[in-house]
PDB file of C-alpha atoms in Angstrom:
ATOM      1  CA  MET A 228      23.463   1.325-121.930  1.00 59.00           C
ATOM      2  CA  ALA A 229      21.224   2.949-124.377  1.00 69.00           C
ATOM      3  CA  ARG A 230      18.456   2.344-122.108  1.00 74.00           C
ATOM      4  CA  ASP A 231      20.288   3.525-118.863  1.00 80.00           C
ATOM      5  CA  LYS A 232      21.120   6.597-120.665  1.00 81.00           C
ATOM      6  CA  VAL A 233      17.426   7.035-121.706  1.00 81.00           C
ATOM      7  CA  SER A 234      16.301   6.248-118.056  1.00 84.00           C
ATOM      8  CA  ALA A 235      18.876   8.869-116.749  1.00 86.00           C
ATOM      9  CA  LYS A 236      17.781  11.411-119.326  1.00 84.00           C
ATOM     10  CA  ILE A 237      14.102  10.919-118.358  1.00 86.00           C
ATOM     11  CA  ALA A 238      14.997  11.046-114.440  1.00 87.00           C
ATOM     12  CA  ALA A 239      16.896  14.267-115.147  1.00 88.00           C
ATOM     13  CA  ASP A 240      14.115  15.717-116.873  1.00 87.00           C
ATOM     14  CA  ALA A 241      11.994  14.743-114.341  1.00 89.00           C
ATOM     15  CA  ARG A 242      14.269  15.884-111.474  1.00 90.00           C
ATOM     16  CA  ALA A 243      14.422  19.569-113.618  1.00 91.00           C
ATOM     17  CA  ARG A 244      10.923  19.614-114.177  1.00 89.00           C
ATOM     18  CA  ALA A 245      10.164  18.981-110.340  1.00 90.00           C
ATOM     19  CA  LYS A 246      12.631  21.976-109.402  1.00 90.00           C
ATOM     20  CA  GLU A 247      10.668  23.970-112.092  1.00 90.00           C
ATOM     21  CA  ILE A 248       7.335  22.950-110.250  1.00 92.00           C
ATOM     22  CA  GLY A 249       8.809  23.473-107.023  1.00 90.00           C
ATOM     23  CA  ALA A 250       9.838  26.833-107.915  1.00 91.00           C
ATOM     24  CA  GLU A 251       6.902  27.955-109.440  1.00 91.00           C
ATOM     25  CA  PHE A 252       4.904  26.401-106.394  1.00 91.00           C
ATOM     26  CA  ALA A 253       7.290  28.338-104.218  1.00 92.00           C
ATOM     27  CA  GLU A 254       6.791  31.788-106.371  1.00 92.00           C
ATOM     28  CA  ARG A 255       3.125  31.056-106.396  1.00 92.00           C
ATOM     29  CA  CYS A 256       3.061  30.705-102.616  1.00 91.00           C
ATOM     30  CA  LYS A 257       4.739  33.604-102.104  1.00 92.00           C
ATOM     31  CA  LYS A 258       2.381  35.578-104.446  1.00 92.00           C
ATOM     32  CA  LEU A 259      -0.428  34.173-102.434  1.00 92.00           C
ATOM     33  CA  GLU A 260       1.272  35.278 -99.490  1.00 93.00           C
ATOM     34  CA  ALA A 261       1.663  38.702-100.799  1.00 92.00           C
ATOM     35  CA  GLU A 262      -2.147  38.840-101.800  1.00 92.00           C
ATOM     36  CA  HIS A 263      -3.414  37.342 -98.530  1.00 92.00           C
ATOM     37  CA  GLU A 264      -1.205  40.132 -96.566  1.00 92.00           C
ATOM     38  CA  GLU A 265      -2.814  42.940 -99.102  1.00 93.00           C
ATOM     39  CA  ARG A 266      -5.998  41.561 -98.296  1.00 93.00           C
ATOM     40  CA  LYS A 267      -5.529  41.494 -94.603  1.00 92.00           C
ATOM     41  CA  LYS A 268      -4.368  45.116 -94.762  1.00 93.00           C
ATOM     42  CA  ALA A 269      -7.249  45.879 -96.426  1.00 93.00           C
ATOM     43  CA  TYR A 270      -9.831  44.150 -94.491  1.00 93.00           C
ATOM     44  CA  ARG A 271      -7.955  45.737 -91.246  1.00 93.00           C
ATOM     45  CA  GLU A 272      -8.202  49.540 -92.767  1.00 93.00           C
ATOM     46  CA  GLU A 273     -11.925  48.718 -94.045  1.00 93.00           C
ATOM     47  CA  THR A 274     -12.590  47.369 -90.396  1.00 93.00           C
ATOM     48  CA  ARG A 275     -10.975  50.135 -88.567  1.00 92.00           C
ATOM     49  CA  LYS A 276     -12.942  52.725 -90.919  1.00 93.00           C
ATOM     50  CA  LEU A 277     -16.208  50.820 -90.260  1.00 93.00           C
ATOM     51  CA  ALA A 278     -15.524  50.633 -86.223  1.00 93.00           C
ATOM     52  CA  GLN A 279     -14.850  54.352 -86.464  1.00 93.00           C
ATOM     53  CA  THR A 280     -18.040  55.402 -88.151  1.00 93.00           C
ATOM     54  CA  GLU A 281     -19.719  53.125 -85.872  1.00 94.00           C
ATOM     55  CA  HIS A 282     -17.945  54.529 -82.660  1.00 92.00           C
ATOM     56  CA  GLY A 283     -18.729  58.053 -84.186  1.00 93.00           C
ATOM     57  CA  ARG A 284     -22.511  57.075 -84.865  1.00 94.00           C
ATOM     58  CA  ILE A 285     -22.750  55.672 -80.987  1.00 95.00           C
ATOM     59  CA  ARG A 286     -21.059  58.634 -79.632  1.00 94.00           C
ATOM     60  CA  ARG A 287     -23.487  60.850 -81.261  1.00 95.00           C
ATOM     61  CA  GLU A 288     -26.272  58.723 -80.318  1.00 95.00           C
ATOM     62  CA  ILE A 289     -25.267  58.701 -76.616  1.00 95.00           C
ATOM     63  CA  LEU A 290     -24.904  62.432 -76.767  1.00 94.00           C
ATOM     64  CA  THR A 291     -28.411  63.054 -78.507  1.00 95.00           C
ATOM     65  CA  ASP A 292     -29.655  61.154 -75.602  1.00 94.00           C
ATOM     66  CA  ALA A 293     -27.715  62.475 -72.762  1.00 95.00           C
ATOM     67  CA  ARG A 294     -28.841  65.952 -73.931  1.00 95.00           C
ATOM     68  CA  LEU A 295     -32.396  64.832 -74.409  1.00 94.00           C
ATOM     69  CA  GLN A 296     -32.419  63.552 -70.818  1.00 94.00           C
ATOM     70  CA  ALA A 297     -31.000  66.596 -69.476  1.00 93.00           C
ATOM     71  CA  ARG A 298     -33.653  68.868 -71.184  1.00 90.00           C
ATOM     72  CA  LYS A 299     -36.366  66.656 -69.972  1.00 93.00           C
ATOM     73  CA  GLU A 300     -34.833  67.153 -66.401  1.00 92.00           C
ATOM     74  CA  ILE A 301     -34.880  70.882 -66.882  1.00 87.00           C
ATOM     75  CA  LEU A 302     -38.076  70.837 -68.109  1.00 84.00           C
ATOM     76  CA  THR A 303     -39.280  68.718 -65.460  1.00 89.00           C
ATOM     77  CA  ALA A 304     -37.625  71.150 -62.793  1.00 87.00           C
ATOM     78  CA  ARG A 305     -39.401  73.857 -64.543  1.00 82.00           C
ATOM     79  CA  HIS A 306     -42.480  72.162 -64.476  1.00 82.00           C
ATOM     80  CA  GLU A 307     -42.225  71.316 -60.778  1.00 87.00           C
ATOM     81  CA  LEU A 308     -41.549  74.917 -60.045  1.00 83.00           C
ATOM     82  CA  ILE A 309     -44.150  76.103 -62.133  1.00 78.00           C
ATOM     83  CA  ASN A 310     -46.516  74.328 -60.014  1.00 82.00           C
ATOM     84  CA  LYS A 311     -44.996  75.003 -56.873  1.00 87.00           C
ATOM     85  CA  THR A 312     -45.608  78.609 -57.583  1.00 81.00           C
ATOM     86  CA  LEU A 313     -49.189  78.183 -58.610  1.00 80.00           C
ATOM     87  CA  ASP A 314     -49.829  76.221 -55.243  1.00 85.00           C
ATOM     88  CA  THR A 315     -47.988  79.025 -53.308  1.00 87.00           C
ATOM     89  CA  ALA A 316     -50.462  81.360 -55.289  1.00 84.00           C
ATOM     90  CA  THR A 317     -53.353  79.440 -54.429  1.00 85.00           C
ATOM     91  CA  GLN A 318     -52.502  78.816 -50.666  1.00 87.00           C
ATOM     92  CA  LYS A 319     -51.818  82.683 -50.292  1.00 89.00           C
ATOM     93  CA  PHE A 320     -55.251  83.630 -52.333  1.00 86.00           C
ATOM     94  CA  THR A 321     -57.287  81.090 -49.916  1.00 87.00           C
ATOM     95  CA  LYS A 322     -55.292  82.655 -46.768  1.00 88.00           C
ATOM     96  CA  SER A 323     -56.098  86.072 -48.157  1.00 89.00           C
ATOM     97  CA  LYS A 324     -58.761  88.499 -46.229  1.00 88.00           C
ATOM     98  CA  GLY A 325     -61.026  89.028 -48.620  1.00 89.00           C
ATOM     99  CA  TYR A 326     -61.467  85.097 -49.912  1.00 88.00           C
ATOM    100  CA  ALA A 327     -64.262  84.148 -47.313  1.00 88.00           C
ATOM    101  CA  SER A 328     -66.266  87.433 -48.429  1.00 88.00           C
ATOM    102  CA  LEU A 329     -65.622  86.416 -52.199  1.00 89.00           C
ATOM    103  CA  LEU A 330     -66.932  83.019 -51.415  1.00 86.00           C
ATOM    104  CA  ALA A 331     -69.906  84.322 -49.753  1.00 87.00           C
ATOM    105  CA  ARG A 332     -70.698  86.863 -52.509  1.00 88.00           C
ATOM    106  CA  ILE A 333     -70.529  84.057 -54.644  1.00 86.00           C
ATOM    107  CA  ILE A 334     -72.920  82.052 -53.049  1.00 84.00           C
ATOM    108  CA  ALA A 335     -75.301  84.966 -52.164  1.00 84.00           C
ATOM    109  CA  GLU A 336     -75.591  85.833 -56.118  1.00 84.00           C
ATOM    110  CA  HIS A 337     -76.666  82.259 -57.138  1.00 78.00           C
ATOM    111  CA  GLY A 338     -79.632  81.543 -54.567  1.00 67.00           C
ATOM    112  CA  SER A 339     -80.213  79.170 -51.813  1.00 69.00           C
ATOM    113  CA  ARG A 340     -81.328  76.395 -53.882  1.00 77.00           C
ATOM    114  CA  THR A 341     -77.720  75.642 -54.953  1.00 80.00           C
ATOM    115  CA  ARG A 342     -75.613  72.951 -53.138  1.00 84.00           C
ATOM    116  CA  VAL A 343     -72.438  74.430 -52.198  1.00 87.00           C
ATOM    117  CA  LEU A 344     -69.111  72.253 -52.911  1.00 86.00           C
ATOM    118  CA  LEU A 345     -65.919  73.613 -50.850  1.00 88.00           C
ATOM    119  CA  SER A 346     -62.638  72.225 -50.299  1.00 88.00           C
ATOM    120  CA  VAL A 347     -61.513  70.114 -47.405  1.00 88.00           C
ATOM    121  CA  SER A 348     -60.001  72.561 -45.828  1.00 87.00           C
ATOM    122  CA  ASP A 349     -62.542  75.191 -46.544  1.00 88.00           C
ATOM    123  CA  CYS A 350     -65.872  73.399 -45.237  1.00 83.00           C
ATOM    124  CA  ARG A 351     -63.553  73.062 -41.783  1.00 87.00           C
ATOM    125  CA  ARG A 352     -62.473  76.844 -41.884  1.00 85.00           C
ATOM    126  CA  PHE A 353     -65.674  78.293 -42.533  1.00 86.00           C
ATOM    127  CA  ALA A 354     -67.718  75.500 -40.887  1.00 82.00           C
ATOM    128  CA  LYS A 355     -69.433  77.951 -38.643  1.00 84.00           C
ATOM    129  CA  SER A 356     -70.042  80.348 -41.233  1.00 83.00           C
ATOM    130  CA  ALA A 357     -73.920  80.513 -42.237  1.00 79.00           C
ATOM    131  CA  TRP A 358     -73.213  80.117 -45.969  1.00 79.00           C
ATOM    132  CA  ALA A 359     -70.986  77.428 -45.782  1.00 78.00           C
ATOM    133  CA  LYS A 360     -72.541  75.282 -42.950  1.00 77.00           C
ATOM    134  CA  LYS A 361     -74.270  73.031 -45.307  1.00 81.00           C
ATOM    135  CA  ALA A 362     -71.697  72.803 -47.759  1.00 84.00           C
ATOM    136  CA  ASN A 363     -70.192  69.361 -48.795  1.00 84.00           C
ATOM    137  CA  GLU A 364     -66.537  68.757 -49.649  1.00 87.00           C
ATOM    138  CA  ALA A 365     -64.982  68.555 -53.000  1.00 88.00           C
ATOM    139  CA  PRO A 366     -61.723  67.277 -54.650  1.00 91.00           C
ATOM    140  CA  ILE A 367     -60.484  71.293 -55.428  1.00 90.00           C
ATOM    141  CA  GLN A 368     -58.057  73.692 -53.872  1.00 88.00           C
ATOM    142  CA  GLY A 369     -60.135  76.368 -53.290  1.00 89.00           C
ATOM    143  CA  GLY A 370     -62.709  78.258 -54.313  1.00 88.00           C
ATOM    144  CA  VAL A 371     -66.468  77.330 -54.844  1.00 87.00           C
ATOM    145  CA  ILE A 372     -68.753  74.998 -57.017  1.00 88.00           C
ATOM    146  CA  LEU A 373     -72.412  75.431 -56.971  1.00 88.00           C
ATOM    147  CA  ARG A 374     -74.685  72.274 -57.889  1.00 87.00           C
ATOM    148  CA  THR A 375     -77.869  73.180 -59.113  1.00 82.00           C
ATOM    149  CA  PRO A 376     -80.379  70.491 -60.633  1.00 82.00           C
ATOM    150  CA  ARG A 377     -79.441  71.698 -64.302  1.00 83.00           C
ATOM    151  CA  LYS A 378     -75.572  72.492 -64.183  1.00 85.00           C
ATOM    152  CA  ASP A 379     -72.544  73.137 -61.974  1.00 83.00           C
ATOM    153  CA  LEU A 380     -71.163  76.542 -61.886  1.00 85.00           C
ATOM    154  CA  ASN A 381     -67.448  76.018 -61.206  1.00 87.00           C
ATOM    155  CA  PHE A 382     -65.888  79.101 -59.396  1.00 88.00           C
ATOM    156  CA  SER A 383     -63.117  76.909 -58.339  1.00 88.00           C
ATOM    157  CA  ILE A 384     -59.394  77.734 -58.199  1.00 86.00           C
ATOM    158  CA  ASP A 385     -58.751  74.329 -59.984  1.00 85.00           C
ATOM    159  CA  ALA A 386     -60.940  75.678 -62.768  1.00 86.00           C
ATOM    160  CA  ALA A 387     -59.428  78.813 -63.518  1.00 83.00           C
ATOM    161  CA  PHE A 388     -56.132  77.430 -63.600  1.00 79.00           C
ATOM    162  CA  GLU A 389     -57.855  74.876 -66.228  1.00 79.00           C
ATOM    163  CA  ALA A 390     -58.984  77.745 -68.031  1.00 79.00           C
ATOM    164  CA  LEU A 391     -55.880  80.040 -67.903  1.00 77.00           C
ATOM    165  CA  GLY A 392     -53.690  76.874 -68.034  1.00 72.00           C
ATOM    166  CA  GLU A 393     -50.868  77.562 -70.827  1.00 75.00           C
ATOM    167  CA  GLU A 394     -51.278  81.228 -70.947  1.00 79.00           C
ATOM    168  CA  LEU A 395     -50.708  81.643 -67.051  1.00 74.00           C
ATOM    169  CA  THR A 396     -47.939  78.973 -67.134  1.00 74.00           C
ATOM    170  CA  LEU A 397     -45.775  80.907 -69.729  1.00 78.00           C
ATOM    171  CA  GLN A 398     -46.504  83.826 -68.111  1.00 79.00           C
ATOM    172  CA  ILE A 399     -44.911  82.142 -64.789  1.00 77.00           C
ATOM    173  CA  ALA A 400     -42.342  81.007 -66.896  1.00 77.00           C
ATOM    174  CA  GLU A 401     -41.338  84.011 -68.416  1.00 80.00           C
ATOM    175  CA  ILE A 402     -41.114  85.645 -64.973  1.00 79.00           C
ATOM    176  CA  LEU A 403     -39.054  82.782 -63.252  1.00 74.00           C
ATOM    177  CA  TYR A 404     -36.795  82.291 -66.187  1.00 74.00           C
ATOM    178  CA  SER A 405     -36.575  85.995 -67.772  1.00 74.00           C
ATOM    179  CA  ASN A 406     -33.028  86.223 -66.633  1.00 68.00           C
ATOM    180  CA  GLU A 407     -31.715  82.984 -68.510  1.00 63.00           C
ATOM    181  CA  LYS A 408     -29.710  83.597 -71.748  1.00 55.00           C
ATOM    182  CA  THR A 409     -31.444  82.229 -74.793  1.00 50.00           C
ATOM    183  CA  PRO A 410     -29.342  81.669 -77.624  1.00 46.00           C
ATOM    184  CA  PRO A 411     -30.045  84.256 -80.674  1.00 46.00           C
ATOM    185  CA  ARG A 412     -32.521  83.455 -83.055  1.00 45.00           C
ATOM    186  CA  LYS A 413     -31.229  82.520 -86.898  1.00 47.00           C
ATOM    187  CA  SER A 414     -32.238  85.199 -89.039  1.00 45.00           C
ATOM    188  CA  THR A 415     -34.153  83.608 -92.200  1.00 46.00           C
ATOM    189  CA  SER A 416     -35.709  86.544 -93.958  1.00 45.00           C
ATOM    190  CA  LYS A 417     -33.933  88.190 -96.822  1.00 46.00           C
ATOM    191  CA  GLN A 418     -33.520  91.629 -95.368  1.00 46.00           C
ATOM    192  CA  GLU A 419     -32.139  90.406 -92.316  1.00 44.00           C
ATOM    193  CA  LYS A 420     -29.339  88.437 -94.530  1.00 46.00           C
ATOM    194  CA  LYS A 421     -28.507  91.665 -96.229  1.00 46.00           C
ATOM    195  CA  ARG A 422     -27.325  93.340 -92.966  1.00 41.00           C
TER     196      ARG A 422
END
């Protein structure tokens, strides 16, 4: 019987220990579950913050690209308008009354040994003029190119626009866009900051 008591005692101790281990296991599981939930919340919050940051970055990038594209379109439209203005000025100049006499005077001043190059339209237009009878065609908008054995004298409208290029373009842009409001410039000098 003592053996049965010892066995019963061992079995009771084992059951008690098993209950303790089970309770410890359940408590440890709860603790791990709580830690897991905390980590999940922290990861979700971190993910949300990262997503917001990325969303803001992507949004800024899209807005910047859209602004740049809009500026490009505006500049392209302005450039086209300036080119149209130059083309209109060219057409008005080449159709003016004094245009033919100006070309004749330029050709006469540079001698008869020069080869005369005119635009396609000017060759047709002035074909009957004595100074333009032997003229050849050149890829220019107007004016004249005088070719000598040593050099070319370029009195074409294209050369004039190229020589005056930037200055002329700026002046045309100023005239065309003078009514637009430009943002005030920020002052950087110390005197203006005191005001």
